[in-house]
Short mmCIF file of the C-alpha atoms (twelve columns), coordinates in Angstrom:
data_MODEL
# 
_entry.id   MODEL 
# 
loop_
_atom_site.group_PDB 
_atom_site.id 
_atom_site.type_symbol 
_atom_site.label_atom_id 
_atom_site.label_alt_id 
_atom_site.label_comp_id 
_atom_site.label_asym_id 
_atom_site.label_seq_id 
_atom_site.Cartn_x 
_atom_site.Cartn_y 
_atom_site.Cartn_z 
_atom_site.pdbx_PDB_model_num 
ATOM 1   C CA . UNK A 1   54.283 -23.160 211.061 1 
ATOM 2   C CA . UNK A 2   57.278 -24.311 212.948 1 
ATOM 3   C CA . UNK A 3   57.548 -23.574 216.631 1 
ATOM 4   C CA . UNK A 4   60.974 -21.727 217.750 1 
ATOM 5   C CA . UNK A 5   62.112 -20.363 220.166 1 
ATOM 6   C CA . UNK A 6   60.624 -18.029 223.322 1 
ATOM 7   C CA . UNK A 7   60.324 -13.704 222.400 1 
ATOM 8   C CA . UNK A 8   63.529 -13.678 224.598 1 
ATOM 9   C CA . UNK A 9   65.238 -16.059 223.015 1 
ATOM 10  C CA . UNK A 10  64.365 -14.385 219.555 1 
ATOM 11  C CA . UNK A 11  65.568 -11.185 220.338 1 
ATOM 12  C CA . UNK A 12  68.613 -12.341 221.333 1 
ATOM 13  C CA . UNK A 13  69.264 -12.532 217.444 1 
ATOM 14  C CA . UNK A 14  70.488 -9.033  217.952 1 
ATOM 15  C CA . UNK A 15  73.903 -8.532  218.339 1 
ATOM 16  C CA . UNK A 16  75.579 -5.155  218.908 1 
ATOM 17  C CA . UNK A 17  78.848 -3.172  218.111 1 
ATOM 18  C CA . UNK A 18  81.553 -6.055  219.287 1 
ATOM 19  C CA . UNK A 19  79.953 -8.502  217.556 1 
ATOM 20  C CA . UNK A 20  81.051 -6.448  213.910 1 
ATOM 21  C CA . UNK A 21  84.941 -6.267  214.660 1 
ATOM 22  C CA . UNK A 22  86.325 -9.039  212.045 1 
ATOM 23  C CA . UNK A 23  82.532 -9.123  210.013 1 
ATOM 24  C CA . UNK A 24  83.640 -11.125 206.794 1 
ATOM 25  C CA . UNK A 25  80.771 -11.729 204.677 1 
ATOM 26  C CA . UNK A 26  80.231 -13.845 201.537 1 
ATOM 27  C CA . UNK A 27  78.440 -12.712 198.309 1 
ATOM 28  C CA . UNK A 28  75.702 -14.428 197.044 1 
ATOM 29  C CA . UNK A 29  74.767 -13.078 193.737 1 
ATOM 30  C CA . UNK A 30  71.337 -12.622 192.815 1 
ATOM 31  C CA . UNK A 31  68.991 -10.514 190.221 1 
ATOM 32  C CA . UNK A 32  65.688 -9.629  189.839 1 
ATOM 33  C CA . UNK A 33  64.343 -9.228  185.987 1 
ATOM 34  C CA . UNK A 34  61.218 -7.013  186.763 1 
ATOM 35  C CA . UNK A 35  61.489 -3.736  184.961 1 
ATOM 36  C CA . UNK A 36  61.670 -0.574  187.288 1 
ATOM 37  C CA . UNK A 37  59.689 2.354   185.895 1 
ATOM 38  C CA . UNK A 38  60.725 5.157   188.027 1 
ATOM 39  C CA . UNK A 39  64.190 5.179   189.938 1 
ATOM 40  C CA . UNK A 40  63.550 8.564   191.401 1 
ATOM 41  C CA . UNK A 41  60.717 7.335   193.668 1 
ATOM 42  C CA . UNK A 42  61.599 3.604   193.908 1 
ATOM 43  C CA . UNK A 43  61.430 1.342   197.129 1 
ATOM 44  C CA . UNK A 44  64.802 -0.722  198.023 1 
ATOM 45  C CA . UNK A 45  63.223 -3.880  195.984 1 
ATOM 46  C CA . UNK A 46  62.737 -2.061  192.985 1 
ATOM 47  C CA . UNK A 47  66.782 -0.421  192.970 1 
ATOM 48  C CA . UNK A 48  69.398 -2.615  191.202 1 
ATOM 49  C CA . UNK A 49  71.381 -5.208  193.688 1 
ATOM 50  C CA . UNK A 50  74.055 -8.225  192.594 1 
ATOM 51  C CA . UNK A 51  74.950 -9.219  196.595 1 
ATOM 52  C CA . UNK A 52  74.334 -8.928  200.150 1 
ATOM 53  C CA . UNK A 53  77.191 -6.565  201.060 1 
ATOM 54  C CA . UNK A 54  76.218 -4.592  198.228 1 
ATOM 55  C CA . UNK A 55  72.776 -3.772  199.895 1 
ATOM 56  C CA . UNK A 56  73.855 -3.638  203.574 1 
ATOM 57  C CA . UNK A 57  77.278 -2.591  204.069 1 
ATOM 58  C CA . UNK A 58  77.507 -3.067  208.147 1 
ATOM 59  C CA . UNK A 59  81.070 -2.782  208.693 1 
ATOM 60  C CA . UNK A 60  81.455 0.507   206.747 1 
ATOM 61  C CA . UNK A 61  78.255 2.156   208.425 1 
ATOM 62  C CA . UNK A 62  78.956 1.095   212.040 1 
ATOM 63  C CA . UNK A 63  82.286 2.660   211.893 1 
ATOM 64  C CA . UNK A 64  80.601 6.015   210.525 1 
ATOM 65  C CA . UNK A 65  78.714 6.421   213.619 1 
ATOM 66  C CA . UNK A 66  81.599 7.231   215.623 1 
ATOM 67  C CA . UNK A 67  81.994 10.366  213.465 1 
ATOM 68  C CA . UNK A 68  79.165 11.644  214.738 1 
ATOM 69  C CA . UNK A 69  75.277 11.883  216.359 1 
ATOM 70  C CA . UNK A 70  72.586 10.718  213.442 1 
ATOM 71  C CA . UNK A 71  69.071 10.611  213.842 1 
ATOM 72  C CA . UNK A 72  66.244 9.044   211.591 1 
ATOM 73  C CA . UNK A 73  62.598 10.157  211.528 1 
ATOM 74  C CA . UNK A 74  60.056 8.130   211.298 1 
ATOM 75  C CA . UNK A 75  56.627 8.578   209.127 1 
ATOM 76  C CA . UNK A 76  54.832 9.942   212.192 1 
ATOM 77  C CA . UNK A 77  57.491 12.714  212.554 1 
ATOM 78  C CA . UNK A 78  58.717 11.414  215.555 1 
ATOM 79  C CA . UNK A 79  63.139 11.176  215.841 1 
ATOM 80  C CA . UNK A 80  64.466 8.118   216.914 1 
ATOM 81  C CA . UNK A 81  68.686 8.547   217.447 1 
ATOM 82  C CA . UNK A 82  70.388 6.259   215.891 1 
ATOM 83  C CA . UNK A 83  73.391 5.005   217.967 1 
ATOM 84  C CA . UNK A 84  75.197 1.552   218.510 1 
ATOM 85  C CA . UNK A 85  72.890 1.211   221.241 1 
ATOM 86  C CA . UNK A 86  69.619 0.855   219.145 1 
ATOM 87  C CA . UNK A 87  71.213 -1.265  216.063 1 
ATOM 88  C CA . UNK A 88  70.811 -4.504  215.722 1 
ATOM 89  C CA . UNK A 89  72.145 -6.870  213.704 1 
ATOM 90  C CA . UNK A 90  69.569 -9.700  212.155 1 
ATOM 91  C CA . UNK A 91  71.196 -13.019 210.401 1 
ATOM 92  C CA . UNK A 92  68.929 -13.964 207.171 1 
ATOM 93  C CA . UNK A 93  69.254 -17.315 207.184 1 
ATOM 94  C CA . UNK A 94  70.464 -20.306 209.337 1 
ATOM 95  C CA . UNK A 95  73.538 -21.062 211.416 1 
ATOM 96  C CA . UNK A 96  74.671 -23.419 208.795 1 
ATOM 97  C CA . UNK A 97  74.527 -20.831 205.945 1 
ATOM 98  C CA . UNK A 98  76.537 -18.267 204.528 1 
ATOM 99  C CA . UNK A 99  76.426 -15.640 207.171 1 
ATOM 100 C CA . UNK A 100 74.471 -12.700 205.749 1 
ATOM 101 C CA . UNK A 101 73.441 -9.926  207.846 1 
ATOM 102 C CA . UNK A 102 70.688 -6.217  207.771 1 
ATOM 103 C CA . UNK A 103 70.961 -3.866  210.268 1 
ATOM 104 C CA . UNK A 104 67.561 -3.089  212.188 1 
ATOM 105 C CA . UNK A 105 67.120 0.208   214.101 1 
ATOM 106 C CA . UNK A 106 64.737 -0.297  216.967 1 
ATOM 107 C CA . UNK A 107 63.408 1.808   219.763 1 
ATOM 108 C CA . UNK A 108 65.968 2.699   222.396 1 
ATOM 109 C CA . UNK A 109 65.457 -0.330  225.108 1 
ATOM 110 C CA . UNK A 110 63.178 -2.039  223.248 1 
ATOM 111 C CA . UNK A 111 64.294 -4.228  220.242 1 
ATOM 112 C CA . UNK A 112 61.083 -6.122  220.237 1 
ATOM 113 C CA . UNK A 113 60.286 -2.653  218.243 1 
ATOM 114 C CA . UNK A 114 62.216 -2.793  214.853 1 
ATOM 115 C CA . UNK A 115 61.224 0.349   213.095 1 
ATOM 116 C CA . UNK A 116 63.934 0.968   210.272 1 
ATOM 117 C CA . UNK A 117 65.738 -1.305  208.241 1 
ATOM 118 C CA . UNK A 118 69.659 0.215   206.640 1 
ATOM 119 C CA . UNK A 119 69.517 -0.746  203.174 1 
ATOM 120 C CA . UNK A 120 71.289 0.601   200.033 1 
ATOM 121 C CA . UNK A 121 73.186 3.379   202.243 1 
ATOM 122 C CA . UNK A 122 69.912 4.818   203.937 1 
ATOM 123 C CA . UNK A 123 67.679 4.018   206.489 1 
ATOM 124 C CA . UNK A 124 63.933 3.153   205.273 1 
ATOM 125 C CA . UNK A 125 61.110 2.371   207.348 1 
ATOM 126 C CA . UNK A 126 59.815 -1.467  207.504 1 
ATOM 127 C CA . UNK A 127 56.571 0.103   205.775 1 
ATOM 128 C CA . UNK A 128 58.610 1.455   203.181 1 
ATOM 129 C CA . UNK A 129 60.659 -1.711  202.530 1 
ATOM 130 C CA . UNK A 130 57.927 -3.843  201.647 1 
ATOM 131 C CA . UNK A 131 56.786 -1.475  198.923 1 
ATOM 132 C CA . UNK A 132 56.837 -1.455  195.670 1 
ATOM 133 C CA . UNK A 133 56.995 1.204   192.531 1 
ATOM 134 C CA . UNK A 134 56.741 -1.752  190.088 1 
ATOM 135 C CA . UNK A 135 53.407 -2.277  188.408 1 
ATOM 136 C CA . UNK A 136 54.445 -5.407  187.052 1 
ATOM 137 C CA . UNK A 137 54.893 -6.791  190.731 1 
ATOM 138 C CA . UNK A 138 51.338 -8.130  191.160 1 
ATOM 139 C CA . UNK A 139 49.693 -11.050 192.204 1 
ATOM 140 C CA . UNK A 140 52.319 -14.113 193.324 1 
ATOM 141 C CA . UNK A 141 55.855 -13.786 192.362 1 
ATOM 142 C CA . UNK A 142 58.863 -16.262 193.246 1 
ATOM 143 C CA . UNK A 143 61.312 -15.106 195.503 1 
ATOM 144 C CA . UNK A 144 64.449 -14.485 193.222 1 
ATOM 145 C CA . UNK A 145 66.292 -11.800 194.037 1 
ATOM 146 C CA . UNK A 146 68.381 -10.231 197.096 1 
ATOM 147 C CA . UNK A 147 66.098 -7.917  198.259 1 
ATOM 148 C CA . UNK A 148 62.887 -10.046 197.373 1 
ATOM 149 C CA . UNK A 149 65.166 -12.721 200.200 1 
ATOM 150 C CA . UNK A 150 64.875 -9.944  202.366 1 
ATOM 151 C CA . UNK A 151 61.219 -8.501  201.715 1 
ATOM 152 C CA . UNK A 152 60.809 -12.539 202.691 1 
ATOM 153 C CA . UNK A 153 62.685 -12.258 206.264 1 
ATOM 154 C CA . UNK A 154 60.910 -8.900  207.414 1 
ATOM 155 C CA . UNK A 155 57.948 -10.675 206.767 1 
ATOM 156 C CA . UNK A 156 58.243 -13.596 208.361 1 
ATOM 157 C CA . UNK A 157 60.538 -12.608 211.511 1 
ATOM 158 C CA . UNK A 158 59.233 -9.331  211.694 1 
ATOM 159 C CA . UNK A 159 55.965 -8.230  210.718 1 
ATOM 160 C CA . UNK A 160 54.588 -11.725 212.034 1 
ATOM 161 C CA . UNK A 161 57.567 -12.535 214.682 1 
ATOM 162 C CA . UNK A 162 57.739 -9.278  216.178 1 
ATOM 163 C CA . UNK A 163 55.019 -6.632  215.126 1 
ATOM 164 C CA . UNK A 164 51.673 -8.289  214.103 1 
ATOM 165 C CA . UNK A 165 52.182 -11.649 216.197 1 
ATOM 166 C CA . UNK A 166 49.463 -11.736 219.404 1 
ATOM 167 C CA . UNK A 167 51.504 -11.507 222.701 1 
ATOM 168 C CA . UNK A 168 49.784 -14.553 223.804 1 
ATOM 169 C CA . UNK A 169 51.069 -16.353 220.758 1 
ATOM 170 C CA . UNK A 170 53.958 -18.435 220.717 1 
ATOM 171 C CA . UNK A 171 54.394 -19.703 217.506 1 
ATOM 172 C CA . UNK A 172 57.142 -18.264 215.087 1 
ATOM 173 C CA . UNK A 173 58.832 -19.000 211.879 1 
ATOM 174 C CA . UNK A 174 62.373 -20.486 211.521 1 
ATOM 175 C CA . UNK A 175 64.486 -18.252 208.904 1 
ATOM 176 C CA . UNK A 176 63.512 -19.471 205.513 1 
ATOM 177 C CA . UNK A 177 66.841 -21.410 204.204 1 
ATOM 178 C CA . UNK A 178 68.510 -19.043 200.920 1 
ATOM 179 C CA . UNK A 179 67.445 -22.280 198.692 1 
ATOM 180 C CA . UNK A 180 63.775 -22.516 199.884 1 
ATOM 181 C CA . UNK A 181 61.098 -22.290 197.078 1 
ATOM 182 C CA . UNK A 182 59.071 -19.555 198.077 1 
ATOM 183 C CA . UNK A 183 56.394 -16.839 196.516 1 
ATOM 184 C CA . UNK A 184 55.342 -13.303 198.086 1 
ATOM 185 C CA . UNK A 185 51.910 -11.926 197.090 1 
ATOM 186 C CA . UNK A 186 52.309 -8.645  196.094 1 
ATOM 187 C CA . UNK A 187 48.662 -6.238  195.969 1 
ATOM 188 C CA . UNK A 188 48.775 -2.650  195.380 1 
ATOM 189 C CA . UNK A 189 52.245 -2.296  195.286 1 
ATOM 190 C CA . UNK A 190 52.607 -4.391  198.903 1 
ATOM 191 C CA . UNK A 191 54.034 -7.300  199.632 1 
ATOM 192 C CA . UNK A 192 51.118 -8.486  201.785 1 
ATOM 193 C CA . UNK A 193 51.968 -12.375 202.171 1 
ATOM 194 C CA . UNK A 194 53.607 -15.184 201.184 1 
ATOM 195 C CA . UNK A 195 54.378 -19.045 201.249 1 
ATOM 196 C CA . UNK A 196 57.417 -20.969 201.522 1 
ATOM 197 C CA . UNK A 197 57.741 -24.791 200.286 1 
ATOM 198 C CA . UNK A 198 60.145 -27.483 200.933 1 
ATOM 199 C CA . UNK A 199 61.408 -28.938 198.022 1 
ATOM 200 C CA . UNK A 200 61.284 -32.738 196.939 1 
ATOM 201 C CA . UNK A 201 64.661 -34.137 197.632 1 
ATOM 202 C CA . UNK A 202 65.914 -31.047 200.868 1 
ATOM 203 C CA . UNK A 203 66.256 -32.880 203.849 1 
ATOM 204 C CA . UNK A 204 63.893 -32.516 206.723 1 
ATOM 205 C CA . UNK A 205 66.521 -31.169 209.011 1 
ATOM 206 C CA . UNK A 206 69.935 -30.639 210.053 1 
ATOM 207 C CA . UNK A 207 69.619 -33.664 212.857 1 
ATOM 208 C CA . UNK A 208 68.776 -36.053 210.391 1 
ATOM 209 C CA . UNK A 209 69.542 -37.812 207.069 1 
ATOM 210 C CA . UNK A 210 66.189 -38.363 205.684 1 
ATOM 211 C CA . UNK A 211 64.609 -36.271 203.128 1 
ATOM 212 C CA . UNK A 212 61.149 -34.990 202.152 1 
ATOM 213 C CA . UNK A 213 59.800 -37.516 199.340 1 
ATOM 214 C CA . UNK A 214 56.953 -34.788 198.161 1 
ATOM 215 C CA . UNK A 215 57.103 -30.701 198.110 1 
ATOM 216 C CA . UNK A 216 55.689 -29.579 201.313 1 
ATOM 217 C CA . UNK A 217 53.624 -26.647 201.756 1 
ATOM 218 C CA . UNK A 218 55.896 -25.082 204.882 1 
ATOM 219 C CA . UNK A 219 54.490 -21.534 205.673 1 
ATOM 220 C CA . UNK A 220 51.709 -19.469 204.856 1 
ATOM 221 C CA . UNK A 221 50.951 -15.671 206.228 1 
ATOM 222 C CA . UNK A 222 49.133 -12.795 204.726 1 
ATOM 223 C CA . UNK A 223 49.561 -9.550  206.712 1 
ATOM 224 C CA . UNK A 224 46.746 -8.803  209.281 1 
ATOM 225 C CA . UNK A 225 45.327 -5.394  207.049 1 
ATOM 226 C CA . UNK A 226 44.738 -8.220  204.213 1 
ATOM 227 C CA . UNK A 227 43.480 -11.061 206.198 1 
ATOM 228 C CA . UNK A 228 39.832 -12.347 205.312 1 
ATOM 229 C CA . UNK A 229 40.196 -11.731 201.479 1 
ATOM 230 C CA . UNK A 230 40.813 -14.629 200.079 1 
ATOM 231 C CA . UNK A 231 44.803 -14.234 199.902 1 
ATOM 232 C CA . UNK A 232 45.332 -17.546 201.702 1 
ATOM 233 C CA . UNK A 233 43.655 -19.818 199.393 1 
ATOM 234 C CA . UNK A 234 44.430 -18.188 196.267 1 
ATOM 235 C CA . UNK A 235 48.091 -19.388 197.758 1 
ATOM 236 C CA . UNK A 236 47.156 -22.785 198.641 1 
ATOM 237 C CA . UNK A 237 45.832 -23.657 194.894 1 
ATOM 238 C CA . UNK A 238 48.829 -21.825 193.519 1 
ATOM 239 C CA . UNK A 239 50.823 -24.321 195.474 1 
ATOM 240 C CA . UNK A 240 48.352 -26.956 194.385 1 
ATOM 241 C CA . UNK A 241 48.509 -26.143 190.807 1 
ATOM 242 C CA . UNK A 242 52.497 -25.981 190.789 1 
ATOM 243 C CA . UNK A 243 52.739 -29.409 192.422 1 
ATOM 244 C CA . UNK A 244 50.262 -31.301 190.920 1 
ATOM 245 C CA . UNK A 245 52.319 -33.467 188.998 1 
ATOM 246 C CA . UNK A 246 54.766 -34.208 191.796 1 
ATOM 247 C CA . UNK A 247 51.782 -34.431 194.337 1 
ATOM 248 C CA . UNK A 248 51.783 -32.396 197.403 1 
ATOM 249 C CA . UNK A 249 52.296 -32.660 201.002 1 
ATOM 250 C CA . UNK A 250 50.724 -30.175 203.628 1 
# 
């Protein structure tokens, strides 16, 4: 794990309304070659998406709020409004990458509680997002495409920064870097974990020119509902297994 910064600090990520006026993005094409067996009741990973923009158009839906009230309900039945006030607006990756953005709908007052994500031109709950209607998503599978990037994110920053993380924890992830080597375990059509590497050659950091001479194992989590099965070292010897011949660091 890599130690950032405070809970305060990390929701300060968010950025509101003003922050949009001028919102250029750039596309970073991408494509997933897993077969989707039923579009009618697919999950956002399993839909068709070439770019960022594509996926989360933030200009274009911030502007249609001023139309008018919308709400979204969550799975418990409860309404949450959705206004400019409650959307935030959560970078992917780091400050010295291409500046890719989701919008996050969180409890009014309380953006520690992210409870929606907007992706292709609907609101879906975080639950929902890191679903699957793919049987042939199973077991460890690279992170390849846009949505698989993001599936990544929600995982690391918010299911483990936000929602599952102990509040007398303060350890988080950094963003993952769009060129990190990294797998997600999917089980039962869930993405339920992952782990990130650092690859031979990427340099250890942006303060410094020297380089890792090994892949590193980086990160490892496996959601707290799967914890104590096993998940975790069937990742460690799939990282073992895939760097073998380089050799490994940890």
């Amino acid at each position: 794990m890599i130690r950032c910064p405070s809970m305060l600090q990390q929701v300060s990520l968010f950025h509101k309304w003003n922050d949009f006026k001028g919102y250029c993005a750039f596309k970073m094409d991408s494509n997933s070659n897993l077969p989707v067996e039923n579009l009618v009741n697919s999950h956002p990973v399993d839909l068709p998406c070439q770019d960022y923009d594509a996926l989360c158009p933030v200009f274009e839906y911030l502007s249609s709020l001023e139309s008018g009230m919308k709400s979204f309900h969550l799975p418990s039945g409860a309404e949450v409004k959705v206004t400019h006030d409650n959307i935030g607006k959560l970078r992917l990756f780091g400050e010295d990458e291409p500046p890719q953005y989701l919008l996050a709908l969180h409890l009014p007052g309380d953006e520690t509680q992210v409870v929606a994500i907007y992706l292709h031109h609907k609101w879906w709950p975080i639950s929902d997002v890191l679903k699957t209607s793919s049987k042939s998503r199973n077991g460890l599978i690279f992170v390849e495409s846009v949505m698989e990037r993001v599936i990544l994110f929600l995982l690391s920053q918010i299911v483990f920064g936000m929602l599952e993380r102990s509040q007398e924890e303060h350890i988080y992830f950094s963003t993952h870097p769009v060129s990190e080597y990294g797998k997600i375990f999917w089980q039962d059509g869930e993405a339920v974990g992952f782990y990130t590497v650092k690859k031979k050659g990427s340099l250890c950091n942006g303060c410094t020119c020297q380089s890792y001479l090994l892949p590193v194992l980086d990160t490892v989590f496996v959601r707290r509902h799967w914890r104590r099965n096993g998940l975790a070292m069937q990742m460690l010897q799939d990282f073992c297994k895939s760097a073998h011949r380089e050799g490994a660091g940890y």
